[in-house]
Coordinates of C-alpha atoms in Angstrom, one line a residue:
Chain A
X1 CA 0.0 0.0 0.0
X2 CA 1.5 3.3 -1.0
X3 CA 1.7 6.4 1.3
X4 CA -0.9 8.2 -0.7
X5 CA -3.5 5.5 0.0
X6 CA -2.6 5.5 3.7
X7 CA -3.2 9.2 4.0
X8 CA -6.4 8.9 2.1
X9 CA -7.7 6.2 4.4
X10 CA -6.6 8.2 7.4
X11 CA -8.6 11.2 6.2
X12 CA -11.6 9.1 5.5
X13 CA -11.6 7.5 8.9
X14 CA -11.1 10.8 10.7
X15 CA -14.1 12.2 8.9
X16 CA -16.0 9.0 9.7
X17 CA -15.1 9.3 13.4
X18 CA -16.1 13.0 13.7
X19 CA -19.4 12.2 11.9
X20 CA -20.1 9.3 14.3
X21 CA -19.2 11.3 17.4
X22 CA -21.6 14.1 16.4
X23 CA -24.4 11.5 16.0
X24 CA -23.8 9.6 19.3
X25 CA -23.4 12.7 21.4
X26 CA -27.2 13.0 21.8
X27 CA -28.1 12.1 25.4
X28 CA -31.2 9.9 26.1
X29 CA -34.5 11.6 25.8
X30 CA -35.2 12.0 29.5
X31 CA -32.0 14.0 30.1
X32 CA -33.0 16.4 27.3
X33 CA -35.8 17.6 29.5
X34 CA -33.5 18.1 32.5
X35 CA -30.8 20.0 30.7
X36 CA -31.8 23.2 32.5
X37 CA -31.2 21.6 35.8
X38 CA -27.6 20.8 35.1
X39 CA -26.9 24.5 34.5
X40 CA -28.8 25.8 37.5
X41 CA -27.1 28.0 40.1
X42 CA -29.1 26.4 42.9
X43 CA -26.7 24.7 45.3
X44 CA -29.1 21.9 46.2
X45 CA -29.2 20.9 42.6
X46 CA -25.5 21.2 42.0
X47 CA -24.4 19.2 45.1
X48 CA -25.0 15.7 43.6
X49 CA -23.6 16.9 40.3
X50 CA -20.4 18.2 41.9
X51 CA -20.1 15.0 44.0
X52 CA -19.6 13.3 40.7
X53 CA -22.7 11.1 40.7
X54 CA -24.4 12.8 37.8
X55 CA -23.7 12.6 34.2
X56 CA -22.0 9.3 33.7
X57 CA -23.7 7.1 36.3
X58 CA -21.4 5.9 39.0
X59 CA -18.0 6.5 37.3
X60 CA -16.6 8.3 40.3
X61 CA -18.2 5.8 42.6
X62 CA -16.5 2.8 40.9
X63 CA -13.2 4.6 40.7
X64 CA -13.4 5.0 44.5
X65 CA -14.4 1.4 45.0
X66 CA -11.3 0.4 42.9
X67 CA -8.9 2.8 44.7
X68 CA -8.0 0.5 47.7
X69 CA -8.8 3.3 50.2
X70 CA -10.5 2.5 53.4
X71 CA -14.1 3.7 53.8
X72 CA -16.6 3.6 56.7
X73 CA -18.3 0.4 57.7
X74 CA -20.0 -1.1 60.7
X75 CA -18.0 -4.3 60.4
X76 CA -15.1 -4.9 62.8
X77 CA -12.0 -6.6 61.5
X78 CA -8.9 -6.0 59.4
X79 CA -9.2 -4.1 56.2
X80 CA -13.0 -4.3 56.3
X81 CA -13.4 -0.7 55.0
X82 CA -11.4 -1.5 51.8
X83 CA -13.6 -2.5 48.8
X84 CA -10.9 -3.8 46.5
X85 CA -7.5 -5.2 47.4
X86 CA -5.7 -3.2 44.7
X87 CA -2.4 -5.1 44.7
X88 CA -3.5 -8.7 45.3
X89 CA -3.4 -9.8 41.7
X90 CA -0.1 -8.0 41.0
X91 CA 1.4 -9.9 43.9
X92 CA 0.0 -13.2 42.7
X93 CA 1.3 -12.7 39.2
X94 CA 4.7 -11.6 40.4
X95 CA 4.9 -14.5 42.7
X96 CA 4.1 -16.8 39.9
X97 CA 6.9 -15.4 37.8
X98 CA 9.4 -15.8 40.6
X99 CA 8.2 -19.3 41.1
X100 CA 8.7 -20.0 37.5
X101 CA 12.3 -18.7 37.6
X102 CA 12.9 -20.8 40.8
X103 CA 11.6 -23.9 39.0
X104 CA 14.3 -23.5 36.3
X105 CA 17.2 -22.2 38.4
X106 CA 17.1 -24.5 41.4
X107 CA 17.1 -27.9 39.4
X108 CA 19.5 -26.4 36.9
X109 CA 22.0 -25.4 39.6
X110 CA 21.7 -28.7 41.3
X111 CA 22.3 -30.6 38.0
X112 CA 25.2 -28.4 37.1
X113 CA 27.0 -28.9 40.4
X114 CA 26.4 -32.6 40.3
X115 CA 27.7 -32.8 36.7
X116 CA 30.8 -30.9 37.5
X117 CA 31.4 -33.2 40.5
X118 CA 30.9 -36.3 38.3
X119 CA 33.1 -35.0 35.5
X120 CA 36.0 -33.5 37.5
X121 CA 35.7 -35.6 40.7
X122 CA 37.7 -34.6 43.8
X123 CA 40.4 -32.0 43.6
X124 CA 43.4 -33.7 45.2
X125 CA 46.0 -32.0 47.5
X126 CA 49.3 -31.1 45.8
X127 CA 51.5 -33.2 48.0
X128 CA 48.8 -35.5 49.6
X129 CA 48.0 -35.7 53.3
X130 CA 50.9 -34.8 55.6
X131 CA 49.3 -36.3 58.7
X132 CA 49.9 -33.1 60.7
X133 CA 46.7 -31.3 61.7
X134 CA 46.1 -27.6 62.1
X135 CA 43.1 -26.2 64.0
X136 CA 40.9 -24.3 61.6
X137 CA 37.6 -23.8 63.4
X138 CA 36.8 -23.7 67.1
X139 CA 34.0 -25.9 68.5
X140 CA 31.7 -22.9 69.0
X141 CA 32.2 -21.9 65.3
X142 CA 31.3 -25.4 64.2
X143 CA 28.1 -25.4 66.3
X144 CA 27.1 -22.0 64.8
X145 CA 27.9 -23.3 61.3
X146 CA 25.9 -26.5 61.6
X147 CA 23.1 -24.8 63.5
X148 CA 22.7 -22.4 60.5
X149 CA 23.2 -25.1 58.0
X150 CA 20.7 -27.6 59.4
X151 CA 18.0 -25.0 60.2
X152 CA 18.5 -23.6 56.7
X153 CA 18.0 -26.9 55.1
X154 CA 14.8 -27.5 57.1
X155 CA 13.6 -24.1 56.1
X156 CA 14.5 -24.6 52.5
X157 CA 12.8 -28.0 52.2
X158 CA 9.6 -26.9 54.0
X159 CA 9.5 -23.7 52.0
X160 CA 9.8 -25.6 48.7
X161 CA 7.1 -28.0 49.9
X162 CA 4.8 -25.0 50.4
X163 CA 5.8 -23.3 47.1
X164 CA 5.7 -26.3 44.8
X165 CA 4.0 -29.1 46.7
X166 CA 0.7 -28.3 45.0
X167 CA 2.2 -29.1 41.6
X168 CA 4.4 -32.0 42.4
X169 CA 3.3 -33.6 45.7
X170 CA -0.5 -33.5 45.3
X171 CA -0.4 -35.8 42.3
X172 CA 1.8 -38.2 44.3
X173 CA 0.3 -38.0 47.8
X174 CA -3.3 -36.9 47.2
X175 CA -4.8 -33.8 48.7
X176 CA -5.4 -35.0 52.3
X177 CA -1.9 -36.4 52.9
X178 CA -0.4 -33.3 51.3
X179 CA -2.5 -30.9 53.4
X180 CA -1.1 -32.7 56.5
X181 CA 2.5 -32.4 55.2
X182 CA 1.9 -28.7 54.2
X183 CA 0.5 -27.8 57.7
X184 CA 3.5 -29.6 59.3
X185 CA 5.8 -27.7 56.9
X186 CA 4.3 -24.4 57.7
X187 CA 4.6 -24.9 61.4
X188 CA 8.2 -26.1 61.1
X189 CA 9.0 -23.1 58.9
X190 CA 7.5 -20.8 61.5
X191 CA 9.3 -22.4 64.4
X192 CA 12.7 -23.1 62.8
X193 CA 12.8 -19.6 61.2
X194 CA 13.6 -17.7 64.4
X195 CA 16.1 -20.4 65.4
X196 CA 17.8 -19.9 62.0
X197 CA 17.9 -16.1 62.6
X198 CA 19.7 -16.5 65.9
X199 CA 22.3 -18.8 64.4
X200 CA 22.7 -16.4 61.4
X201 CA 23.4 -13.4 63.6
X202 CA 25.8 -15.5 65.7
X203 CA 27.6 -16.5 62.6
X204 CA 27.8 -12.9 61.2
X205 CA 29.2 -11.8 64.6
X206 CA 31.7 -14.7 64.8
X207 CA 33.0 -14.6 61.3
X208 CA 32.8 -11.0 60.2
X209 CA 36.3 -10.0 61.3
X210 CA 38.0 -12.5 58.9
X211 CA 35.7 -11.5 56.0
X212 CA 36.8 -7.9 55.3
X213 CA 39.0 -7.2 52.3
X214 CA 42.6 -8.2 53.0
X215 CA 45.7 -7.4 51.0
X216 CA 46.1 -9.8 48.1
X217 CA 42.5 -10.8 47.8
X218 CA 42.3 -9.1 44.4
X219 CA 45.1 -11.4 43.1
X220 CA 42.9 -14.3 44.1
X221 CA 40.1 -12.9 42.0
X222 CA 42.3 -12.0 39.0
X223 CA 43.8 -15.5 38.8
X224 CA 40.4 -17.0 38.8
X225 CA 40.4 -18.3 42.4
X226 CA 42.6 -21.3 41.6
X227 CA 40.1 -22.6 39.0
X228 CA 42.9 -23.2 36.6
X229 CA 45.0 -25.6 38.7
X230 CA 47.4 -23.1 40.3
X231 CA 46.7 -22.3 43.9
X232 CA 46.6 -18.6 44.9
X233 CA 47.7 -17.1 48.2
X234 CA 44.8 -16.5 50.5
X235 CA 44.1 -15.5 54.1
X236 CA 41.8 -17.4 56.5
X237 CA 39.0 -17.0 54.0
X238 CA 39.7 -16.5 50.3
X239 CA 37.7 -13.9 48.3
X240 CA 35.2 -16.5 47.1
X241 CA 34.4 -17.4 50.7
X242 CA 34.3 -13.8 51.6
X243 CA 31.8 -13.1 48.8
X244 CA 29.7 -16.0 50.1
X245 CA 29.8 -14.6 53.6
X246 CA 28.5 -11.2 52.4
X247 CA 25.8 -12.9 50.3
X248 CA 24.7 -14.7 53.5
X249 CA 25.0 -11.5 55.4
X250 CA 22.7 -9.4 53.1
X251 CA 20.4 -12.1 51.7
X252 CA 20.1 -13.7 55.1
X253 CA 19.1 -10.4 56.7
X254 CA 16.5 -9.9 53.9
X255 CA 15.1 -13.3 54.6
X256 CA 14.9 -13.0 58.3
X257 CA 13.6 -9.4 58.2
X258 CA 10.8 -10.3 55.8
X259 CA 10.2 -13.6 57.6
X260 CA 9.7 -11.8 61.0
X261 CA 7.4 -9.3 59.5
X262 CA 5.2 -12.0 58.0
X263 CA 5.4 -14.1 61.2
X264 CA 4.3 -11.4 63.6
X265 CA 2.2 -9.2 61.4
X266 CA -0.3 -11.8 60.4
X267 CA -3.4 -10.0 59.1
X268 CA -3.5 -6.4 60.2
X269 CA -5.4 -3.5 58.7
X270 CA -3.4 -1.9 55.9
X271 CA -0.7 -4.5 56.0
X272 CA -1.8 -6.6 53.0
X273 CA 0.6 -4.7 50.6
X274 CA 3.4 -4.9 53.1
X275 CA 3.0 -8.7 53.5
X276 CA 2.7 -9.1 49.8
X277 CA 6.0 -7.3 49.3
X278 CA 7.7 -9.2 52.1
X279 CA 6.5 -12.5 50.6
X280 CA 8.2 -11.6 47.3
X281 CA 11.4 -10.5 49.0
X282 CA 11.4 -13.7 51.1
X283 CA 11.0 -16.1 48.1
X284 CA 13.5 -14.2 45.9
X285 CA 16.2 -14.0 48.6
X286 CA 15.6 -17.6 49.7
X287 CA 16.2 -18.7 46.1
X288 CA 19.6 -16.9 46.0
X289 CA 20.5 -18.5 49.3
X290 CA 19.6 -22.0 48.1
X291 CA 21.7 -21.5 44.9
X292 CA 24.6 -20.3 47.0
X293 CA 24.2 -23.3 49.3
X294 CA 24.7 -25.7 46.4
X295 CA 28.0 -24.0 45.5
X296 CA 29.1 -24.0 49.1
X297 CA 28.3 -27.7 49.7
X298 CA 30.1 -28.6 46.4
X299 CA 33.3 -26.8 47.6
X300 CA 33.2 -28.7 50.9
X301 CA 32.8 -32.0 49.1
X302 CA 34.9 -31.6 46.0
X303 CA 38.1 -30.2 47.5
X304 CA 39.9 -33.0 49.2
X305 CA 40.5 -32.3 52.9
X306 CA 38.0 -29.5 53.2
X307 CA 35.2 -31.4 54.9
X308 CA 37.2 -32.2 58.1
X309 CA 37.5 -28.4 58.8
X310 CA 33.8 -28.4 59.7
X311 CA 33.4 -32.0 61.0
X312 CA 36.5 -32.1 63.4
X313 CA 37.6 -28.5 63.2
X314 CA 41.0 -29.5 62.0
X315 CA 42.6 -29.6 58.6
X316 CA 45.7 -31.2 57.2
X317 CA 48.8 -28.9 57.1
X318 CA 49.2 -29.5 53.3
X319 CA 45.6 -28.4 52.8
X320 CA 46.2 -25.2 54.7
X321 CA 49.4 -24.6 52.6
X322 CA 47.5 -25.2 49.4
X323 CA 44.4 -23.2 49.9
X324 CA 45.1 -20.7 52.6
X325 CA 48.9 -20.1 52.6
X326 CA 48.9 -16.6 54.1
X327 CA 46.6 -17.8 57.0
X328 CA 48.8 -20.8 57.5
X329 CA 52.0 -18.6 57.6
X330 CA 50.1 -16.4 60.1
X331 CA 49.2 -19.1 62.6
X332 CA 52.6 -20.7 62.4
X333 CA 54.2 -17.5 63.7
Chain B
X1 CA -26.4 -24.2 33.5
X2 CA -27.0 -21.3 35.8
X3 CA -24.0 -19.2 36.7
X4 CA -24.6 -17.8 40.3
X5 CA -23.8 -14.2 40.9
X6 CA -24.2 -11.5 43.5
X7 CA -25.0 -7.9 42.5
X8 CA -25.4 -5.0 44.9
X9 CA -27.3 -2.0 43.6
X10 CA -25.4 1.0 44.9
X11 CA -28.4 3.3 44.2
X12 CA -30.7 1.2 46.4
X13 CA -28.5 0.0 49.3
X14 CA -29.4 1.9 52.5
X15 CA -26.7 0.5 54.7
X16 CA -29.2 -1.2 57.0
X17 CA -26.8 -4.2 57.4
X18 CA -29.6 -6.7 57.5
X19 CA -27.7 -8.8 54.9
X20 CA -24.8 -9.0 57.4
X21 CA -27.2 -9.9 60.3
X22 CA -29.1 -12.5 58.2
X23 CA -25.8 -14.1 57.1
X24 CA -24.5 -14.3 60.7
X25 CA -27.7 -15.8 61.9
X26 CA -28.2 -18.3 59.1
X27 CA -24.7 -19.6 59.1
X28 CA -23.9 -19.2 62.8
X29 CA -20.8 -17.2 61.8
X30 CA -18.5 -16.8 64.8
X31 CA -17.3 -13.5 66.3
X32 CA -14.8 -11.5 64.3
X33 CA -15.7 -13.2 61.0
X34 CA -17.3 -11.0 58.3
X35 CA -18.6 -13.2 55.6
X36 CA -20.5 -10.1 54.3
X37 CA -20.0 -6.5 55.2
X38 CA -21.4 -3.2 54.0
X39 CA -19.0 -0.4 53.1
X40 CA -20.1 3.2 52.7
X41 CA -18.4 5.7 50.5
X42 CA -18.8 9.5 51.3
X43 CA -20.6 8.6 54.6
X44 CA -22.8 11.6 55.6
X45 CA -21.9 13.6 52.5
X46 CA -23.5 14.3 49.2
X47 CA -23.2 11.3 46.9
X48 CA -23.1 8.8 49.8
X49 CA -23.3 5.2 48.4
X50 CA -23.2 1.9 50.2
X51 CA -22.3 -1.4 48.8
X52 CA -22.6 -4.8 50.4
X53 CA -19.4 -6.9 49.8
X54 CA -18.8 -10.6 50.2
X55 CA -17.1 -13.3 48.2
X56 CA -18.1 -12.6 44.6
X57 CA -17.5 -16.2 43.4
X58 CA -15.1 -15.2 40.6
X59 CA -15.0 -17.3 37.5
X60 CA -11.2 -17.3 37.6
X61 CA -10.8 -17.0 41.3
X62 CA -7.4 -15.8 42.6
X63 CA -7.9 -17.6 45.9
X64 CA -8.2 -20.9 43.9
X65 CA -5.1 -20.1 41.9
X66 CA -2.9 -19.1 44.9
X67 CA -3.9 -21.8 47.5
X68 CA -0.8 -23.9 48.2
X69 CA -2.9 -26.9 49.2
X70 CA -5.5 -26.5 46.4
X71 CA -8.4 -26.6 48.9
X72 CA -10.8 -24.5 46.7
X73 CA -13.2 -25.9 44.1
X74 CA -16.0 -24.4 42.0
X75 CA -19.4 -26.0 41.8
X76 CA -21.4 -26.4 38.6
X77 CA -23.2 -23.2 39.5
X78 CA -20.0 -21.2 39.6
X79 CA -19.9 -21.0 43.4
X80 CA -16.4 -21.0 44.8
X81 CA -16.2 -23.3 47.9
X82 CA -13.4 -24.6 50.0
X83 CA -12.5 -27.6 52.1
X84 CA -11.7 -26.6 55.7
X85 CA -10.1 -30.0 56.3
X86 CA -7.4 -29.2 53.8
X87 CA -6.9 -25.5 54.7
X88 CA -3.7 -24.8 56.6
X89 CA -4.5 -21.2 57.4
X90 CA -1.6 -19.6 55.5
X91 CA -3.6 -16.5 54.5
X92 CA -2.5 -16.4 50.9
X93 CA -6.1 -16.3 49.7
X94 CA -6.7 -13.2 51.8
X95 CA -3.7 -11.5 50.2
X96 CA -4.8 -12.4 46.7
X97 CA -8.6 -11.9 47.0
X98 CA -9.8 -8.6 45.5
X99 CA -12.7 -8.3 47.8
X100 CA -11.2 -9.2 51.2
X101 CA -13.6 -12.2 51.4
X102 CA -11.5 -14.8 53.2
X103 CA -11.7 -14.5 57.0
X104 CA -9.5 -16.1 59.7
X105 CA -10.8 -16.9 63.2
X106 CA -7.6 -16.0 65.1
X107 CA -4.6 -13.8 64.5
X108 CA -2.1 -15.2 67.1
X109 CA 1.6 -15.2 66.9
X110 CA 3.5 -17.6 64.6
X111 CA 1.1 -17.0 61.7
X112 CA -1.5 -19.3 63.3
X113 CA -4.6 -18.0 61.6
X114 CA -6.9 -21.0 61.9
X115 CA -9.1 -22.4 59.1
X116 CA -10.3 -19.9 56.6
X117 CA -13.9 -19.0 56.5
X118 CA -15.8 -17.2 53.8
X119 CA -19.2 -16.7 52.1
X120 CA -20.4 -20.0 50.6
X121 CA -23.3 -18.5 48.6
X122 CA -25.3 -20.4 51.3
X123 CA -24.1 -23.6 49.6
X124 CA -22.3 -25.4 52.4
X125 CA -19.1 -27.2 51.7
X126 CA -17.7 -30.5 50.4
X127 CA -19.5 -32.6 53.0
X128 CA -22.8 -34.3 52.4
X129 CA -25.7 -31.8 52.0
X130 CA -27.3 -30.9 55.3
X131 CA -25.0 -33.2 57.3
X132 CA -24.0 -32.2 60.8
X133 CA -20.4 -31.8 59.8
X134 CA -21.3 -29.4 56.9
X135 CA -23.5 -27.3 59.2
X136 CA -20.8 -27.1 61.8
X137 CA -18.0 -26.1 59.4
X138 CA -19.8 -24.0 56.7
X139 CA -23.3 -23.1 57.9
X140 CA -26.5 -23.6 56.0
X141 CA -26.9 -25.0 52.5
X142 CA -29.9 -23.2 51.1
X143 CA -28.9 -23.9 47.4
X144 CA -29.5 -27.6 48.1
X145 CA -33.0 -26.7 49.3
X146 CA -33.6 -24.8 46.1
X147 CA -33.4 -21.4 47.8
X148 CA -31.1 -18.4 47.2
X149 CA -28.6 -16.9 49.7
X150 CA -30.3 -15.5 52.8
X151 CA -28.6 -12.1 52.5
X152 CA -30.2 -11.3 49.1
X153 CA -33.6 -12.9 50.2
X154 CA -33.6 -10.6 53.3
X155 CA -32.6 -7.4 51.6
X156 CA -35.4 -4.9 52.4
X157 CA -34.7 -2.6 49.5
X158 CA -33.9 -5.4 47.1
X159 CA -30.5 -3.8 46.5
X160 CA -28.7 -7.0 46.9
X161 CA -29.5 -9.5 44.2
X162 CA -28.3 -13.1 44.0
X163 CA -29.0 -15.9 41.7
X164 CA -28.5 -16.9 38.1
X165 CA -26.4 -14.3 36.4
X166 CA -28.7 -13.8 33.4
X167 CA -31.7 -13.2 35.6
X168 CA -29.9 -10.8 37.9
X169 CA -28.6 -8.9 34.9
X170 CA -32.1 -8.7 33.4
X171 CA -33.6 -7.4 36.7
X172 CA -30.8 -4.8 37.0
X173 CA -31.1 -3.7 33.4
X174 CA -34.8 -3.2 33.6
X175 CA -34.4 -1.3 36.8
X176 CA -31.6 0.9 35.4
X177 CA -33.6 1.9 32.3
X178 CA -36.7 2.6 34.3
X179 CA -35.2 4.8 36.9
X180 CA -32.4 6.5 35.0
X181 CA -29.5 7.8 37.0
X182 CA -28.1 10.8 38.8
X183 CA -30.1 13.9 38.1
X184 CA -32.1 11.9 35.5
X185 CA -33.3 9.5 38.1
X186 CA -37.0 8.8 38.7
X187 CA -38.2 11.1 41.6
X188 CA -35.2 13.4 41.4
X189 CA -37.4 16.3 40.4
X190 CA -39.7 15.7 43.4
X191 CA -36.8 15.5 45.8
X192 CA -35.2 18.7 44.6
X193 CA -38.4 20.5 44.0
X194 CA -37.8 20.9 40.3
X195 CA -39.9 20.0 37.3
X196 CA -39.6 16.4 36.6
X197 CA -40.0 14.4 33.4

């Protein structure tokens, strides 16, 4: 179609619209007789018109209904004065999207980590085990670590049951059995959540001093963190571990903050939007934490000699020399 | 097949709250639960309008979609009902519902909200019709008796309509064309001492 034809059609349709508009502007017959009332100066007549309930019937009324504001009512309860919960559907759709991303990311990360382990296996120590042990973590540090880890795994599993159980477990278990499991999961989630937060804060306090930037950390980063065979000098924690610490720090605080808000706010007037937001933050940050956890567990399992640091608190001297040379030099002195 | 609907005529509702009272009485609704409530916009000002709100039994109900234990179901009449035996009281339906219909008996610490309760369109629940268990959990089942919800039946100004969507729409359309609206409403001239139609 050439441009001339387009312009011609545009003109024709514009003419058509203006013609149609002129025709349909006629109000119904009964309003014709009342036209003089609309223009009256009498306040008693103008009042309902100015209140917006004349002319187009109810347009202002239904806008107010949709606004999400609270109006007067005789009912006693939470948010009873609000006609329409304006953000409920937005929350649900956003939650669905995040769940969809979760459903791809979590299995993908799990499969990737397992594949890497299957392909590359364990990363051996350069000179094998020396037999000499060095203390890496104190008992209290191990208690804090495992407290956080176990409570997080319980929270992660129960959370995933509540998020995805409807799609995966109901077909397996049936609705009744799943409802029991879901109720148990919800209660566990509510009880273990605060325990997790205590361990989390203890861990942050205990480990923060070794997780600030130290001289030489940038070299660790620039040489790829020893990914390419060669070990890089590192302090007690290398930059990768430090990054994981700060992820746990920020994401963990997001999780616990949003969790506490949801736990203790319940249903309170005007808090629906807050809880909807907190729910989104909670799910999104928990996903990040789960993904990080996979990587963290992989490191503990795949690097030979790593696991004993958290099971007995002691590591082999050769492991310390390989992975944390600067720290090893430091404690030797 | 009939599609059940509620419709509240904002031009007629006088905020008498008899729908609320009738509902509470018929279904033995406990304290603090508002299966139905009347909300008033511009209370005491020109343009005051009241609307009675309850579960609107959506065709594509957000509560049904969001429930983590899938406890909702829709009857052939389009009434959205739920199974209290499955409900875990997580409150998601309340956050998703546009009308604030789902209600929870307790708001204690640790998110314990109790089993959700909401308007059933006087249609009971999944238990056998008129059984003791159904009455205890969900209240009356008037639909099974061939009757409509008590709130609409009781409405003194016939503002609240309930029943087959087509019939409700026909009644409302007839009403709307007859009475007009705003300054064109029937009786408006008498009320404001001006020449009427």
